[in-house]
Tab-separated table of C-alpha atoms in Angstrom:
chain	number	residue	atom	x	y	z
A	1	UNK	CA	-45.427	10.397	1.666
A	2	UNK	CA	-44.278	6.907	0.504
A	3	UNK	CA	-43.018	8.241	-2.839
A	4	UNK	CA	-41.133	10.968	-1.137
A	5	UNK	CA	-39.473	8.597	1.336
A	6	UNK	CA	-38.585	6.251	-1.538
A	7	UNK	CA	-36.877	9.095	-3.395
A	8	UNK	CA	-34.931	10.156	-0.229
A	9	UNK	CA	-33.746	6.612	0.260
A	10	UNK	CA	-32.566	6.353	-3.355
A	11	UNK	CA	-30.716	9.616	-3.094
A	12	UNK	CA	-28.975	8.529	0.193
A	13	UNK	CA	-27.970	5.252	-1.569
A	14	UNK	CA	-26.586	7.158	-4.532
A	15	UNK	CA	-24.556	9.451	-2.195
A	16	UNK	CA	-23.253	6.510	-0.322
A	17	UNK	CA	-22.166	4.689	-3.382
A	18	UNK	CA	-20.573	7.874	-4.817
A	19	UNK	CA	-18.689	8.307	-1.512
A	20	UNK	CA	-17.429	4.650	-1.726
A	21	UNK	CA	-16.120	5.315	-5.242
A	22	UNK	CA	-14.437	8.469	-4.126
A	23	UNK	CA	-12.780	6.818	-1.105
A	24	UNK	CA	-11.487	3.990	-3.222
A	25	UNK	CA	-9.890	6.464	-5.528
A	26	UNK	CA	-8.475	8.571	-2.727
A	27	UNK	CA	-7.136	5.732	-0.729
A	28	UNK	CA	-6.188	2.925	-3.203
A	29	UNK	CA	-3.780	1.398	-0.632
A	30	UNK	CA	-6.656	0.515	1.675
A	31	UNK	CA	-7.735	-2.206	-0.659
A	32	UNK	CA	-4.289	-3.871	-0.698
A	33	UNK	CA	-4.154	-7.274	1.027
A	34	UNK	CA	-1.333	-9.548	1.897
A	35	UNK	CA	-1.019	-12.961	0.322
A	36	UNK	CA	-1.579	-16.050	2.510
A	37	UNK	CA	1.247	-16.687	5.110
A	38	UNK	CA	3.452	-19.751	5.016
A	39	UNK	CA	3.225	-22.354	7.673
A	40	UNK	CA	6.998	-22.856	8.512
A	41	UNK	CA	8.719	-19.966	6.737
A	42	UNK	CA	8.769	-16.179	6.754
A	43	UNK	CA	8.196	-14.182	3.554
A	44	UNK	CA	9.368	-10.772	2.428
A	45	UNK	CA	7.621	-8.479	0.033
A	46	UNK	CA	9.042	-5.251	-1.307
A	47	UNK	CA	6.872	-2.965	-3.295
A	48	UNK	CA	8.701	-0.168	-5.158
A	49	UNK	CA	6.552	2.654	-6.504
A	50	UNK	CA	8.103	5.250	-8.768
A	51	UNK	CA	6.850	8.908	-8.856
A	52	UNK	CA	8.188	12.108	-10.459
A	53	UNK	CA	9.876	13.297	-7.271
A	54	UNK	CA	10.287	10.162	-5.167
A	55	UNK	CA	10.516	6.456	-4.770
A	56	UNK	CA	8.257	4.882	-2.172
A	57	UNK	CA	9.250	1.645	-0.566
A	58	UNK	CA	6.730	-0.601	1.126
A	59	UNK	CA	8.739	-3.409	2.886
A	60	UNK	CA	6.634	-6.153	4.451
A	61	UNK	CA	7.900	-9.055	6.561
A	62	UNK	CA	5.275	-11.746	6.932
A	63	UNK	CA	5.968	-14.200	9.739
A	64	UNK	CA	4.584	-17.599	9.137
A	65	UNK	CA	2.268	-19.637	11.346
A	66	UNK	CA	5.032	-21.611	13.265
A	67	UNK	CA	7.769	-18.824	13.484
A	68	UNK	CA	4.942	-16.257	14.055
A	69	UNK	CA	3.807	-18.106	17.159
A	70	UNK	CA	7.299	-18.439	18.557
A	71	UNK	CA	7.941	-14.642	17.831
A	72	UNK	CA	4.902	-13.603	19.635
A	73	UNK	CA	6.081	-15.085	22.882
A	74	UNK	CA	9.060	-12.618	22.753
A	75	UNK	CA	6.762	-9.669	21.879
A	76	UNK	CA	4.671	-10.317	25.053
A	77	UNK	CA	6.953	-8.591	27.416
A	78	UNK	CA	4.621	-8.438	30.425
A	79	UNK	CA	3.720	-12.203	29.990
A	80	UNK	CA	0.004	-11.558	30.274
A	81	UNK	CA	-0.876	-13.729	27.301
A	82	UNK	CA	-2.114	-10.845	25.147
A	83	UNK	CA	-0.174	-8.489	22.888
A	84	UNK	CA	-0.788	-4.879	23.625
A	85	UNK	CA	-0.432	-2.034	20.970
A	86	UNK	CA	2.608	-0.809	22.820
A	87	UNK	CA	4.235	-4.212	22.634
A	88	UNK	CA	3.515	-4.795	18.934
A	89	UNK	CA	4.632	-1.290	17.979
A	90	UNK	CA	7.791	-1.678	20.035
A	91	UNK	CA	8.548	-4.899	18.080
A	92	UNK	CA	7.655	-3.308	14.846
A	93	UNK	CA	10.008	-0.323	15.506
A	94	UNK	CA	12.884	-2.658	16.363
A	95	UNK	CA	12.358	-4.602	13.194
A	96	UNK	CA	12.228	-1.375	11.214
A	97	UNK	CA	15.567	-0.193	12.707
A	98	UNK	CA	17.120	-3.619	11.893
A	99	UNK	CA	15.925	-3.610	8.339
A	100	UNK	CA	16.848	0.040	7.736
A	101	UNK	CA	20.338	-0.698	9.037
A	102	UNK	CA	20.838	-3.395	6.422
A	103	UNK	CA	19.352	-1.522	3.402
A	104	UNK	CA	21.796	0.483	1.279
A	105	UNK	CA	20.173	2.712	-1.380
A	106	UNK	CA	21.424	5.233	-3.894
A	107	UNK	CA	19.583	7.795	-5.975
A	108	UNK	CA	21.330	9.010	-9.180
A	109	UNK	CA	24.562	7.711	-7.764
A	110	UNK	CA	24.315	9.414	-4.423
A	111	UNK	CA	23.628	7.731	-1.088
A	112	UNK	CA	19.908	7.693	-0.184
A	113	UNK	CA	19.574	6.735	3.627
A	114	UNK	CA	16.480	4.641	4.238
A	115	UNK	CA	14.362	5.698	7.155
A	116	UNK	CA	10.929	4.178	7.746
A	117	UNK	CA	8.398	6.986	8.366
A	118	UNK	CA	5.461	4.529	8.853
A	119	UNK	CA	5.618	1.297	10.751
A	120	UNK	CA	2.654	-0.991	11.447
A	121	UNK	CA	1.885	-4.340	12.889
A	122	UNK	CA	-0.681	-6.479	11.039
A	123	UNK	CA	-2.631	-9.254	12.705
A	124	UNK	CA	-6.264	-10.174	13.257
A	125	UNK	CA	-5.458	-11.567	16.749
A	126	UNK	CA	-3.590	-10.228	19.805
A	127	UNK	CA	-3.249	-13.656	21.464
A	128	UNK	CA	0.245	-14.855	22.241
A	129	UNK	CA	-0.586	-18.425	21.016
A	130	UNK	CA	-1.895	-17.193	17.751
A	131	UNK	CA	0.233	-17.652	14.587
A	132	UNK	CA	1.071	-15.606	11.489
A	133	UNK	CA	1.483	-11.819	11.515
A	134	UNK	CA	3.062	-9.143	9.328
A	135	UNK	CA	4.960	-5.880	9.817
A	136	UNK	CA	4.751	-3.160	7.134
A	137	UNK	CA	7.548	-0.645	6.728
A	138	UNK	CA	7.214	2.441	4.554
A	139	UNK	CA	9.998	4.724	3.473
A	140	UNK	CA	10.550	7.422	0.893
A	141	UNK	CA	13.560	8.154	-1.338
A	142	UNK	CA	13.461	11.749	-2.788
A	143	UNK	CA	14.571	12.201	-6.314
A	144	UNK	CA	16.135	15.400	-7.605
A	145	UNK	CA	14.495	17.206	-10.598
A	146	UNK	CA	15.303	15.419	-13.891
A	147	UNK	CA	13.821	13.296	-16.594
A	148	UNK	CA	15.827	10.171	-15.830
A	149	UNK	CA	16.806	8.620	-12.490
A	150	UNK	CA	18.826	5.633	-11.424
A	151	UNK	CA	18.170	3.781	-8.227
A	152	UNK	CA	19.999	0.904	-6.486
A	153	UNK	CA	18.916	-0.959	-3.553
A	154	UNK	CA	20.905	-3.634	-1.602
A	155	UNK	CA	18.999	-5.535	0.981
A	156	UNK	CA	21.355	-7.135	3.495
A	157	UNK	CA	18.655	-8.045	5.952
A	158	UNK	CA	18.846	-11.719	6.821
A	159	UNK	CA	15.271	-12.919	6.992
A	160	UNK	CA	15.025	-15.660	9.632
A	161	UNK	CA	13.644	-18.951	8.194
A	162	UNK	CA	13.336	-17.349	4.671
A	163	UNK	CA	10.511	-18.619	2.523
A	164	UNK	CA	9.787	-16.435	-0.535
A	165	UNK	CA	10.874	-12.921	-1.452
A	166	UNK	CA	8.979	-10.872	-3.880
A	167	UNK	CA	10.051	-7.457	-5.329
A	168	UNK	CA	7.291	-5.699	-7.330
A	169	UNK	CA	7.740	-2.430	-9.357
A	170	UNK	CA	5.089	-0.020	-10.129
A	171	UNK	CA	5.305	3.218	-12.187
A	172	UNK	CA	2.889	6.106	-11.481
A	173	UNK	CA	1.275	7.753	-14.568
A	174	UNK	CA	3.830	9.772	-16.491
A	175	UNK	CA	6.620	7.497	-15.258
A	176	UNK	CA	8.093	4.601	-17.125
A	177	UNK	CA	10.604	1.894	-16.182
A	178	UNK	CA	13.578	1.956	-18.578
A	179	UNK	CA	15.523	-0.904	-17.062
A	180	UNK	CA	15.246	-3.162	-13.950
A	181	UNK	CA	17.493	-6.055	-12.927
A	182	UNK	CA	18.660	-7.925	-9.857
A	183	UNK	CA	22.017	-9.340	-10.925
A	184	UNK	CA	21.362	-11.304	-14.168
A	185	UNK	CA	17.679	-11.587	-13.554
A	186	UNK	CA	15.098	-9.513	-15.342
A	187	UNK	CA	11.557	-8.812	-13.992
A	188	UNK	CA	8.590	-10.801	-15.247
A	189	UNK	CA	5.631	-8.400	-15.447
A	190	UNK	CA	7.642	-5.962	-13.255
A	191	UNK	CA	8.058	-8.674	-10.591
A	192	UNK	CA	11.053	-10.555	-9.127
A	193	UNK	CA	10.590	-13.739	-7.056
A	194	UNK	CA	13.104	-15.678	-5.154
A	195	UNK	CA	12.884	-18.775	-2.851
A	196	UNK	CA	15.108	-18.981	0.278
A	197	UNK	CA	17.675	-16.306	1.331
A	198	UNK	CA	17.397	-14.232	-1.932
A	199	UNK	CA	21.160	-13.809	-2.188
A	200	UNK	CA	20.918	-11.771	-5.451
A	201	UNK	CA	19.046	-9.111	-3.624
A	202	UNK	CA	21.776	-8.872	-1.120
A	203	UNK	CA	24.500	-8.799	-3.748
A	204	UNK	CA	24.477	-7.076	-6.297
A	205	UNK	CA	20.889	-5.931	-5.443
A	206	UNK	CA	18.216	-4.140	-7.349
A	207	UNK	CA	19.377	-1.792	-10.169
A	208	UNK	CA	16.488	0.328	-11.589
A	209	UNK	CA	16.445	3.159	-14.163
A	210	UNK	CA	13.247	5.084	-14.835
A	211	UNK	CA	12.026	8.023	-16.984
A	212	UNK	CA	9.798	10.877	-15.911
A	213	UNK	CA	7.438	12.620	-18.328
A	214	UNK	CA	6.997	16.430	-17.796
A	215	UNK	CA	3.258	15.818	-17.289
A	216	UNK	CA	3.908	13.543	-14.316
A	217	UNK	CA	2.864	15.178	-11.079
A	218	UNK	CA	4.240	14.628	-7.492
A	219	UNK	CA	2.571	13.010	-4.692
A	220	UNK	CA	0.224	15.436	-2.898
A	221	UNK	CA	2.242	15.123	0.392
A	222	UNK	CA	4.748	17.129	2.177
A	223	UNK	CA	8.469	16.495	1.415
A	224	UNK	CA	10.443	15.953	-1.883
A	225	UNK	CA	9.289	19.290	-3.166
A	226	UNK	CA	5.580	18.218	-3.420
A	227	UNK	CA	2.753	20.677	-2.467
A	228	UNK	CA	1.520	20.583	1.072
A	229	UNK	CA	-2.136	20.366	-0.039
A	230	UNK	CA	-3.754	19.134	-3.128
A	231	UNK	CA	-6.500	21.348	-4.418
A	232	UNK	CA	-9.056	18.479	-4.838
A	233	UNK	CA	-9.280	15.169	-3.124
A	234	UNK	CA	-5.605	14.875	-2.116
A	235	UNK	CA	-4.403	14.598	-5.599
A	236	UNK	CA	-7.151	12.647	-7.173
A	237	UNK	CA	-7.270	13.477	-10.861
A	238	UNK	CA	-10.100	15.628	-12.232
A	239	UNK	CA	-11.462	12.816	-14.375
A	240	UNK	CA	-12.008	10.675	-11.334
A	241	UNK	CA	-13.991	13.341	-9.579
A	242	UNK	CA	-15.964	13.847	-12.902
A	243	UNK	CA	-16.726	10.111	-12.889
A	244	UNK	CA	-18.096	10.293	-9.348
A	245	UNK	CA	-20.203	13.297	-10.235
A	246	UNK	CA	-21.660	11.468	-13.302
A	247	UNK	CA	-22.396	8.389	-11.216
A	248	UNK	CA	-24.127	10.399	-8.490
A	249	UNK	CA	-26.115	12.334	-11.175
A	250	UNK	CA	-27.266	9.103	-12.720
A	251	UNK	CA	-28.382	7.733	-9.421
A	252	UNK	CA	-30.291	10.930	-8.634
A	253	UNK	CA	-32.032	10.810	-12.054
A	254	UNK	CA	-32.943	7.183	-11.401
A	255	UNK	CA	-34.308	8.039	-8.051
A	256	UNK	CA	-36.419	10.954	-9.386
A	257	UNK	CA	-37.847	8.736	-12.258
A	258	UNK	CA	-38.654	5.947	-9.789
A	259	UNK	CA	-40.498	8.334	-7.507
A	260	UNK	CA	-42.384	9.871	-10.464
A	261	UNK	CA	-43.635	6.412	-11.627
A	262	UNK	CA	-44.743	5.585	-8.121
A	263	UNK	CA	-46.762	8.840	-7.898
A	264	UNK	CA	-48.332	8.011	-11.330
A	265	UNK	CA	-49.141	4.501	-10.284
A	266	UNK	CA	-50.802	5.776	-7.092
A	267	UNK	CA	-52.846	8.339	-9.017
A	268	UNK	CA	-54.219	5.646	-11.324
A	269	UNK	CA	-55.160	3.443	-8.391
């Protein structure tokens, strides 16, 4: 029946939209996009996320159009004019080792070796003669139990043809930044920006103190004392799932009302 088919389509639409909302809540990093690349320079972006039991570092090197094109030629080891996943991952891993070897971090006064557990190449083209591309490096520094932590990070990596460097700080719910500085600089809206080599990041580096509320939860992942499994949606808060449920219920009610009015209209005709 037409009314029944209409109701089914509306219900399917509601389910799809609810799923989209849930996916956005579960995977917020999927929506993160890089800024536009430079033409002649390479840029560096460091995102520091603070949680109860860890600090997550997302270190991105964005090669510009001209240096990116030159770099691609060295990545194409078999000289076939196209970059394979093996070639790009090999380059990304070498870059990760080089960057990690130049990062010196401490957590509460103790050395915290940086090891990138996730390494990825980002580009829309595999062509050797294409231009800009990025490499994302993700590392985790585990924090001991406590209500206050102090982190330092010295970045001695010499970015070739350095353009801009941005250091962005983000605190999870229940975590607050008490102090943050890079030398004499203080963050503007939790962001530091540099042009050129960013010498202050190399010496003296980032000094960060943050506070943890007892209500702050760990990331729902293995390591750093966090649980291996989250009970619902990989750590999505209960209010978020309630919002999805309300959204889906409203769409279902709308679909039922629409189908009822169509039936009534058909009966009148």
